mmCIF file of C-alpha atoms in Angstrom:
data_model
loop_
_atom_site.group_PDB
_atom_site.id
_atom_site.type_symbol
_atom_site.label_atom_id
_atom_site.label_comp_id
_atom_site.label_asym_id
_atom_site.label_seq_id
_atom_site.Cartn_x
_atom_site.Cartn_y
_atom_site.Cartn_z
ATOM 1 C CA MET A 368 -11.115 15.265 -8.452
ATOM 2 C CA THR A 369 -8.349 13.604 -6.461
ATOM 3 C CA PHE A 370 -8.783 10.174 -4.894
ATOM 4 C CA SER A 371 -8.757 11.782 -1.425
ATOM 5 C CA SER A 372 -11.565 14.119 -2.492
ATOM 6 C CA LYS A 373 -13.633 11.193 -3.781
ATOM 7 C CA ILE A 374 -13.250 9.414 -0.443
ATOM 8 C CA LYS A 375 -14.160 12.578 1.477
ATOM 9 C CA LYS A 376 -17.190 13.114 -0.755
ATOM 10 C CA GLU A 377 -18.359 9.560 -0.033
ATOM 11 C CA ILE A 378 -17.951 9.663 3.747
ATOM 12 C CA SER A 379 -19.412 13.183 3.984
ATOM 13 C CA LEU A 380 -22.753 11.593 3.020
ATOM 14 C CA THR A 381 -22.609 8.961 5.784
ATOM 15 C CA GLU A 382 -25.727 8.794 7.948
ATOM 16 C CA CYS A 383 -25.105 8.077 11.639
ATOM 17 C CA THR A 384 -26.612 8.217 15.092
ATOM 18 C CA ARG A 385 -26.539 11.500 16.998
ATOM 19 C CA ALA A 386 -23.740 10.159 19.223
ATOM 20 C CA GLU A 387 -21.646 9.302 16.154
ATOM 21 C CA TYR A 388 -22.269 12.756 14.663
ATOM 22 C CA LEU A 389 -20.955 14.279 17.913
ATOM 23 C CA SER A 390 -17.797 12.154 17.819
ATOM 24 C CA GLU A 391 -17.198 12.963 14.145
ATOM 25 C CA LEU A 392 -17.642 16.683 14.724
ATOM 26 C CA SER A 393 -15.348 16.465 17.749
ATOM 27 C CA GLY A 394 -12.668 14.923 15.508
ATOM 28 C CA ILE A 395 -13.126 17.722 12.972
ATOM 29 C CA ILE A 396 -13.004 20.602 15.477
ATOM 30 C CA ARG A 397 -10.201 19.185 17.638
ATOM 31 C CA THR A 398 -8.025 18.489 14.590
ATOM 32 C CA ALA A 399 -8.508 21.522 12.365
ATOM 33 C CA ALA A 400 -10.311 24.385 14.104
ATOM 34 C CA ASP A 401 -8.870 27.646 15.358
ATOM 35 C CA ILE A 402 -10.512 27.587 18.788
ATOM 36 C CA LYS A 403 -11.264 30.618 20.915
ATOM 37 C CA ILE A 404 -13.794 30.861 23.719
ATOM 38 C CA TYR A 405 -16.172 33.018 21.661
ATOM 39 C CA ASN A 406 -15.211 31.956 18.176
ATOM 40 C CA ILE A 407 -14.535 28.692 16.342
ATOM 41 C CA LYS A 408 -13.100 28.964 12.832
ATOM 42 C CA ILE A 409 -12.400 26.132 10.394
ATOM 43 C CA GLN A 410 -10.946 26.348 6.883
ATOM 44 C CA THR A 411 -11.098 23.777 4.109
ATOM 45 C CA GLU A 412 -10.593 23.628 0.347
ATOM 46 C CA ASN A 413 -13.054 20.758 0.003
ATOM 47 C CA LYS A 414 -16.685 21.802 -0.566
ATOM 48 C CA PHE A 415 -17.964 18.383 0.531
ATOM 49 C CA VAL A 416 -16.171 18.720 3.864
ATOM 50 C CA ALA A 417 -17.562 22.263 4.227
ATOM 51 C CA ASN A 418 -21.089 20.986 3.536
ATOM 52 C CA ARG A 419 -20.584 18.154 6.040
ATOM 53 C CA MET A 420 -19.509 20.539 8.802
ATOM 54 C CA PHE A 421 -22.397 22.898 8.042
ATOM 55 C CA GLY A 422 -24.813 19.948 8.139
ATOM 56 C CA LEU A 423 -23.450 18.554 11.417
ATOM 57 C CA PHE A 424 -23.908 21.878 13.223
ATOM 58 C CA LYS A 425 -27.413 22.157 11.806
ATOM 59 C CA ILE A 426 -28.367 18.602 12.880
ATOM 60 C CA LEU A 427 -26.801 18.746 16.349
ATOM 61 C CA TYR A 428 -27.392 22.365 17.380
ATOM 62 C CA ASP A 429 -29.768 23.853 14.800
ATOM 63 C CA ILE A 430 -27.071 26.455 14.115
ATOM 64 C CA ASN A 431 -26.197 27.907 10.731
ATOM 65 C CA LEU A 432 -22.454 28.523 10.499
ATOM 66 C CA ASN A 433 -21.201 31.684 8.864
ATOM 67 C CA ILE A 434 -19.565 30.674 5.576
ATOM 68 C CA SER A 435 -17.283 32.840 3.455
ATOM 69 C CA LEU A 436 -14.941 32.203 0.529
ATOM 70 C CA ARG A 437 -11.445 33.530 0.007
ATOM 71 C CA LYS A 438 -8.774 32.968 -2.589
ATOM 72 C CA ASN A 439 -5.966 30.525 -1.915
ATOM 73 C CA TYR A 440 -2.717 32.281 -2.833
ATOM 74 C CA ASN A 441 -0.482 29.383 -1.818
ATOM 75 C CA PHE A 442 0.349 28.219 -5.400
ATOM 76 C CA LYS A 443 -3.213 26.935 -5.838
ATOM 77 C CA LYS A 444 -6.219 28.336 -7.608
ATOM 78 C CA ASN A 445 -8.946 26.725 -5.505
ATOM 79 C CA GLU A 446 -10.986 28.759 -3.112
ATOM 80 C CA ILE A 447 -10.962 28.211 0.629
ATOM 81 C CA TYR A 448 -14.185 27.803 2.578
ATOM 82 C CA VAL A 449 -14.062 29.578 5.933
ATOM 83 C CA LEU A 450 -16.693 28.434 8.443
ATOM 84 C CA GLU A 451 -17.208 30.296 11.727
ATOM 85 C CA LEU A 452 -19.284 29.765 14.829
ATOM 86 C CA LYS A 453 -19.725 32.907 16.917
ATOM 87 C CA ARG A 454 -22.427 31.884 19.409
ATOM 88 C CA ASP A 455 -22.954 29.064 21.900
ATOM 89 C CA THR A 456 -19.286 28.184 21.498
ATOM 90 C CA LEU A 457 -18.759 27.133 25.121
ATOM 91 C CA LYS A 458 -21.696 24.722 25.009
ATOM 92 C CA VAL A 459 -20.493 23.264 21.706
ATOM 93 C CA LEU A 460 -16.905 22.856 22.892
ATOM 94 C CA ARG A 461 -18.039 21.141 26.110
ATOM 95 C CA ASP A 462 -20.412 18.848 24.188
ATOM 96 C CA LEU A 463 -17.577 17.880 21.855
ATOM 97 C CA GLY A 464 -15.251 17.086 24.771
ATOM 98 C CA ILE A 465 -12.757 19.743 23.710
ATOM 99 C CA ILE A 466 -12.844 21.915 26.838
ATOM 100 C CA THR A 467 -13.519 21.058 30.481
ATOM 101 C CA GLU A 468 -16.197 22.548 32.726
ATOM 102 C CA LYS A 469 -13.519 25.027 33.806
ATOM 103 C CA ASN A 470 -13.057 26.071 30.156
ATOM 104 C CA GLU A 471 -9.610 24.485 29.912
ATOM 105 C CA LEU A 472 -8.595 23.044 26.554
ATOM 106 C CA ARG A 473 -8.246 19.255 26.430
ATOM 107 C CA MET A 474 -5.391 17.864 24.339
ATOM 108 C CA ILE A 475 -7.155 14.495 24.254
ATOM 109 C CA PRO A 476 -10.922 14.281 23.588
ATOM 110 C CA SER A 477 -13.312 13.298 26.362
ATOM 111 C CA GLU A 478 -13.648 9.542 26.826
ATOM 112 C CA THR A 479 -17.435 9.735 26.534
ATOM 113 C CA LEU A 480 -17.025 10.527 22.827
ATOM 114 C CA LEU A 481 -14.846 7.433 22.320
ATOM 115 C CA SER A 482 -16.666 4.940 24.533
ATOM 116 C CA ASP A 483 -17.299 2.289 21.861
ATOM 117 C CA ASP A 484 -15.970 1.145 18.490
ATOM 118 C CA GLU A 485 -18.528 3.048 16.394
ATOM 119 C CA LEU A 486 -17.795 6.329 18.190
ATOM 120 C CA ARG A 487 -14.047 5.887 17.721
ATOM 121 C CA ARG A 488 -14.591 5.169 14.005
ATOM 122 C CA ALA A 489 -16.747 8.282 13.699
ATOM 123 C CA PHE A 490 -14.027 10.332 15.394
ATOM 124 C CA LEU A 491 -11.420 9.015 12.932
ATOM 125 C CA ARG A 492 -13.773 9.792 10.053
ATOM 126 C CA GLY A 493 -13.868 13.405 11.205
ATOM 127 C CA VAL A 494 -10.084 13.533 11.530
ATOM 128 C CA PHE A 495 -9.653 12.194 7.986
ATOM 129 C CA LEU A 496 -12.103 14.730 6.553
ATOM 130 C CA VAL A 497 -9.977 17.681 7.679
ATOM 131 C CA SER A 498 -6.410 16.353 7.849
ATOM 132 C CA GLY A 499 -6.247 13.102 5.871
ATOM 133 C CA SER A 500 -4.722 12.503 2.452
ATOM 134 C CA LEU A 501 -4.658 9.304 0.405
ATOM 135 C CA ASN A 502 -2.788 8.481 -2.810
ATOM 136 C CA ASP A 503 -4.652 6.909 -5.720
ATOM 137 C CA PRO A 504 -3.355 3.292 -5.852
ATOM 138 C CA LYS A 505 -3.676 3.320 -9.656
ATOM 139 C CA THR A 506 -1.139 6.101 -10.176
ATOM 140 C CA SER A 507 1.120 6.148 -7.131
ATOM 141 C CA ARG A 508 2.515 4.188 -4.203
ATOM 142 C CA TYR A 509 0.327 3.114 -1.296
ATOM 143 C CA HIS A 510 0.270 5.986 1.194
ATOM 144 C CA LEU A 511 -2.238 7.381 3.694
ATOM 145 C CA GLU A 512 -1.325 10.268 5.980
ATOM 146 C CA PHE A 513 -2.669 12.720 8.547
ATOM 147 C CA LEU A 514 -0.995 16.052 9.303
ATOM 148 C CA ILE A 515 -1.236 16.971 12.994
ATOM 149 C CA ASN A 516 0.288 19.974 14.764
ATOM 150 C CA ASN A 517 0.455 18.737 18.365
ATOM 151 C CA THR A 518 2.701 16.021 19.830
ATOM 152 C CA GLU A 519 0.290 14.711 22.450
ATOM 153 C CA TYR A 520 -2.648 14.680 20.044
ATOM 154 C CA ALA A 521 -0.574 12.991 17.305
ATOM 155 C CA THR A 522 0.443 10.257 19.766
ATOM 156 C CA PHE A 523 -3.194 9.782 20.789
ATOM 157 C CA LEU A 524 -4.355 9.450 17.150
ATOM 158 C CA ASN A 525 -1.565 7.026 16.344
ATOM 159 C CA GLU A 526 -2.592 4.822 19.270
ATOM 160 C CA LEU A 527 -6.246 5.063 18.230
ATOM 161 C CA LEU A 528 -5.359 3.874 14.713
ATOM 162 C CA ASN A 529 -3.217 1.045 16.033
ATOM 163 C CA GLU A 530 -6.008 -0.186 18.291
ATOM 164 C CA ASN A 531 -7.398 -1.377 14.955
ATOM 165 C CA LYS A 532 -4.032 -2.949 13.996
ATOM 166 C CA LEU A 533 -3.367 -0.497 11.166
ATOM 167 C CA ASN A 534 0.407 -0.316 11.762
ATOM 168 C CA SER A 535 0.494 3.480 11.592
ATOM 169 C CA LYS A 536 3.661 5.404 12.458
ATOM 170 C CA ILE A 537 4.559 8.996 13.369
ATOM 171 C CA LEU A 538 7.108 11.121 11.538
ATOM 172 C CA HIS A 539 8.218 14.517 12.885
ATOM 173 C CA ARG A 540 7.976 17.325 10.348
ATOM 174 C CA LYS A 541 9.063 20.971 10.488
ATOM 175 C CA LYS A 542 5.445 22.058 10.870
ATOM 176 C CA GLY A 543 4.034 19.343 13.093
ATOM 177 C CA TYR A 544 3.700 15.580 12.745
ATOM 178 C CA MET A 545 2.719 13.176 10.013
ATOM 179 C CA ILE A 546 0.931 9.962 10.943
ATOM 180 C CA TYR A 547 1.146 7.565 8.023
ATOM 181 C CA ILE A 548 0.181 4.074 6.827
ATOM 182 C CA LYS A 549 1.954 2.473 3.862
ATOM 183 C CA GLU A 550 0.601 -1.087 3.742
ATOM 184 C CA ALA A 551 -2.079 -1.504 1.060
ATOM 185 C CA GLU A 552 -4.106 -3.977 3.106
ATOM 186 C CA LYS A 553 -4.075 -1.700 6.179
ATOM 187 C CA ILE A 554 -5.154 1.329 4.127
ATOM 188 C CA SER A 555 -8.049 -0.717 2.783
ATOM 189 C CA ASP A 556 -8.937 -1.653 6.387
ATOM 190 C CA PHE A 557 -8.950 2.032 7.342
ATOM 191 C CA LEU A 558 -11.311 2.923 4.479
ATOM 192 C CA ARG A 559 -13.628 0.162 5.656
ATOM 193 C CA LEU A 560 -13.345 1.530 9.194
ATOM 194 C CA ILE A 561 -14.607 5.004 8.200
ATOM 195 C CA ARG A 562 -17.339 3.491 5.974
ATOM 196 C CA ALA A 563 -15.820 4.487 2.634
ATOM 197 C CA TYR A 564 -17.153 1.288 1.069
ATOM 198 C CA ASN A 565 -16.988 2.450 -2.572
ATOM 199 C CA GLY A 566 -13.414 3.504 -1.913
ATOM 200 C CA VAL A 567 -12.675 0.065 -0.472
ATOM 201 C CA MET A 568 -13.974 -1.684 -3.611
ATOM 202 C CA TYR A 569 -11.947 0.571 -5.898
ATOM 203 C CA TYR A 570 -8.835 0.266 -3.748
ATOM 204 C CA GLU A 571 -9.074 -3.529 -3.506
ATOM 205 C CA GLU A 572 -9.633 -3.877 -7.263
ATOM 206 C CA ILE A 573 -6.490 -1.867 -8.019
ATOM 207 C CA ARG A 574 -4.490 -3.549 -5.250
ATOM 208 C CA VAL A 575 -5.351 -7.061 -6.458
ATOM 209 C CA PHE A 576 -4.591 -6.089 -10.068
ATOM 210 C CA ARG A 577 -1.193 -4.650 -9.115
ATOM 211 C CA GLU A 578 -0.353 -7.725 -7.062
ATOM 212 C CA LYS A 579 -1.194 -9.946 -10.057
ATOM 213 C CA VAL A 580 1.023 -7.824 -12.309
ATOM 214 C CA ASN A 581 3.852 -7.974 -9.784
ATOM 215 C CA MET A 582 3.441 -11.741 -9.423
ATOM 216 C CA THR A 583 3.506 -12.168 -13.214
ATOM 217 C CA ASN A 584 6.668 -10.059 -13.412
ATOM 218 C CA ARG A 585 8.306 -12.106 -10.667
ATOM 219 C CA ILE A 586 7.403 -15.349 -12.449
ATOM 220 C CA ASN A 587 8.703 -14.008 -15.767
ATOM 221 C CA ASN A 588 11.927 -12.848 -14.130
ATOM 222 C CA CYS A 589 12.312 -16.228 -12.443
ATOM 223 C CA GLU A 590 11.719 -18.056 -15.725
ATOM 224 C CA GLN A 591 14.196 -15.798 -17.511
ATOM 225 C CA ALA A 592 16.779 -16.440 -14.811
ATOM 226 C CA ASN A 593 16.215 -20.198 -15.161
ATOM 227 C CA VAL A 594 16.650 -19.985 -18.944
ATOM 228 C CA GLU A 595 19.879 -18.031 -18.521
ATOM 229 C CA ARG A 596 21.210 -20.545 -15.985
ATOM 230 C CA THR A 597 20.318 -23.424 -18.313
ATOM 231 C CA LEU A 598 22.061 -21.750 -21.251
ATOM 232 C CA ASN A 599 25.179 -20.946 -19.217
ATOM 233 C CA THR A 600 25.429 -24.542 -17.970
ATOM 234 C CA SER A 601 24.722 -25.895 -21.468
ATOM 235 C CA ASN A 602 27.313 -23.655 -23.123
ATOM 236 C CA LYS A 603 29.981 -24.684 -20.627
ATOM 237 C CA LEU A 604 29.300 -28.360 -21.323
ATOM 238 C CA ILE A 605 29.298 -27.782 -25.097
ATOM 239 C CA SER A 606 32.681 -26.073 -24.744
ATOM 240 C CA GLU A 607 33.997 -29.155 -22.907
ATOM 241 C CA ILE A 608 32.617 -31.442 -25.628
ATOM 242 C CA ASN A 609 34.228 -29.337 -28.366
ATOM 243 C CA PHE A 610 37.510 -29.385 -26.445
ATOM 244 C CA ILE A 611 37.401 -33.197 -26.319
ATOM 245 C CA LYS A 612 36.757 -33.301 -30.072
ATOM 246 C CA GLU A 613 39.601 -30.881 -30.819
ATOM 247 C CA SER A 614 41.891 -33.052 -28.680
ATOM 248 C CA ASN A 615 41.014 -36.074 -30.891
ATOM 249 C CA MET A 616 39.736 -37.887 -27.779
ATOM 250 C CA TYR A 617 36.041 -37.910 -28.593
ATOM 251 C CA GLU A 618 36.059 -41.498 -29.880
ATOM 252 C CA LEU A 619 37.269 -42.668 -26.465
ATOM 253 C CA LEU A 620 33.862 -41.813 -24.988
ATOM 254 C CA ASP A 621 31.403 -44.701 -24.850
ATOM 255 C CA GLU A 622 28.325 -44.638 -27.077
ATOM 256 C CA LYS A 623 25.913 -43.446 -24.369
ATOM 257 C CA LEU A 624 28.152 -40.510 -23.489
ATOM 258 C CA LYS A 625 28.566 -39.560 -27.159
ATOM 259 C CA GLU A 626 24.815 -39.808 -27.695
ATOM 260 C CA SER A 627 24.131 -37.524 -24.745
ATOM 261 C CA ALA A 628 26.826 -35.094 -25.910
ATOM 262 C CA GLU A 629 25.311 -34.858 -29.417
ATOM 263 C CA TYR A 630 21.850 -34.194 -27.995
ATOM 264 C CA ARG A 631 23.287 -31.488 -25.744
ATOM 265 C CA ILE A 632 24.799 -29.757 -28.785
ATOM 266 C CA LYS A 633 21.571 -30.177 -30.780
ATOM 267 C CA TYR A 634 19.313 -28.760 -28.034
ATOM 268 C CA PRO A 635 21.424 -26.203 -26.122
ATOM 269 C CA GLU A 636 18.402 -24.337 -24.647
ATOM 270 C CA SER A 637 16.691 -27.402 -23.174
ATOM 271 C CA SER A 638 16.794 -28.088 -19.460
ATOM 272 C CA LEU A 639 18.005 -31.456 -18.171
ATOM 273 C CA LEU A 640 14.417 -32.615 -17.730
ATOM 274 C CA GLU A 641 13.396 -31.485 -21.211
ATOM 275 C CA LEU A 642 16.489 -33.046 -22.774
ATOM 276 C CA SER A 643 15.939 -36.365 -20.989
ATOM 277 C CA GLU A 644 12.370 -36.451 -22.345
ATOM 278 C CA ILE A 645 13.582 -35.658 -25.893
ATOM 279 C CA ILE A 646 16.236 -38.413 -25.825
ATOM 280 C CA SER A 647 13.767 -40.939 -24.378
ATOM 281 C CA LYS A 648 11.230 -40.152 -27.092
ATOM 282 C CA GLU A 649 13.638 -40.088 -30.058
ATOM 283 C CA THR A 650 15.679 -43.182 -29.064
ATOM 284 C CA ASN A 651 12.846 -45.216 -27.526
ATOM 285 C CA SER A 652 15.162 -45.719 -24.577
ATOM 286 C CA LYS A 653 14.098 -44.284 -21.232
ATOM 287 C CA ILE A 654 16.665 -41.976 -19.616
ATOM 288 C CA SER A 655 16.029 -40.036 -16.429
ATOM 289 C CA LYS A 656 17.134 -36.519 -15.578
ATOM 290 C CA SER A 657 19.557 -37.822 -12.930
ATOM 291 C CA CYS A 658 21.018 -40.368 -15.342
ATOM 292 C CA LEU A 659 21.603 -37.666 -17.951
ATOM 293 C CA ASN A 660 23.196 -35.436 -15.356
ATOM 294 C CA HIS A 661 25.504 -38.329 -14.387
ATOM 295 C CA ARG A 662 26.597 -38.722 -18.037
ATOM 296 C CA PHE A 663 27.351 -35.025 -18.383
ATOM 297 C CA ARG A 664 29.389 -35.111 -15.182
ATOM 298 C CA LYS A 665 31.481 -37.971 -16.630
ATOM 299 C CA ILE A 666 32.066 -35.940 -19.819
ATOM 300 C CA LYS A 667 33.282 -32.987 -17.712
ATOM 301 C CA GLU A 668 35.590 -35.249 -15.710
ATOM 302 C CA PHE A 669 36.997 -36.721 -18.946
ATOM 303 C CA ALA A 670 37.699 -33.216 -20.273
ATOM 304 C CA GLU A 671 39.475 -32.318 -17.013
ATOM 305 C CA LYS A 672 41.722 -35.367 -17.290
ATOM 306 C CA ILE A 673 42.716 -34.372 -20.819
ATOM 307 C CA LYS A 674 43.561 -30.844 -19.600
ATOM 308 C CA GLU A 675 45.725 -32.256 -16.780
ATOM 309 C CA LYS A 676 47.749 -34.341 -19.263
#
């Protein structure tokens, strides 16, 4: 079972008020149904979504939908559930805010079905059931999307999502529009919004784990870069020291400079701080990082003078 299917299974068991059931069903029908005045047809590959739709019609209207199965020949082996309503369609469509009293189709649902936060969340839950898709954060990138076939309706849904600060965006496709969210935290917020609480816990666990792994990798990369910088700097200084020795000028350095030079050669991988601590401990003479850096700078300057001559 895909991660999307697990989420849809969870939210298809959500218990609500009658008003919320109406808003959810409105989201389902407006998003995915083939609507005619005397016939409403919806298709889905997900049995949990099919059961949810059947249950909503039974609870709200005491109607049993006609359900049939057909093969999916579009490169998939799963069966498609086809649910049809062939009676009381006008009443249902008016109740769900999908047509007006004059039987004209509304592109945007009636405001009465979206009059408070819970109703809007229920509507979005219905939309996700029939058009939403969500990647498993354990195996893929963070991505939540809805596929919508109408410009005005896609714009409305995008605004509805962004009322909850989910940073959703619209992308035009050949066959309609994709509304998508790519931020892990915002996807988690959406799951919480539609009451997919088990999904939220799973998603947050994986998200936090991945962030820890990424942070560890960044720290390791940073430490590796620091080691490489230290080695490059150390090797350049050692080359200068060897040049001074080969030029028979090494004895012209004072004792403190020669001491620091020998320790640099002995501990090429140590940082300035580490080397200053080693010298202080082994010589019983305190030397700071800045003092050691000053000595190395004088060695470099001495080597430059020899090169000039």
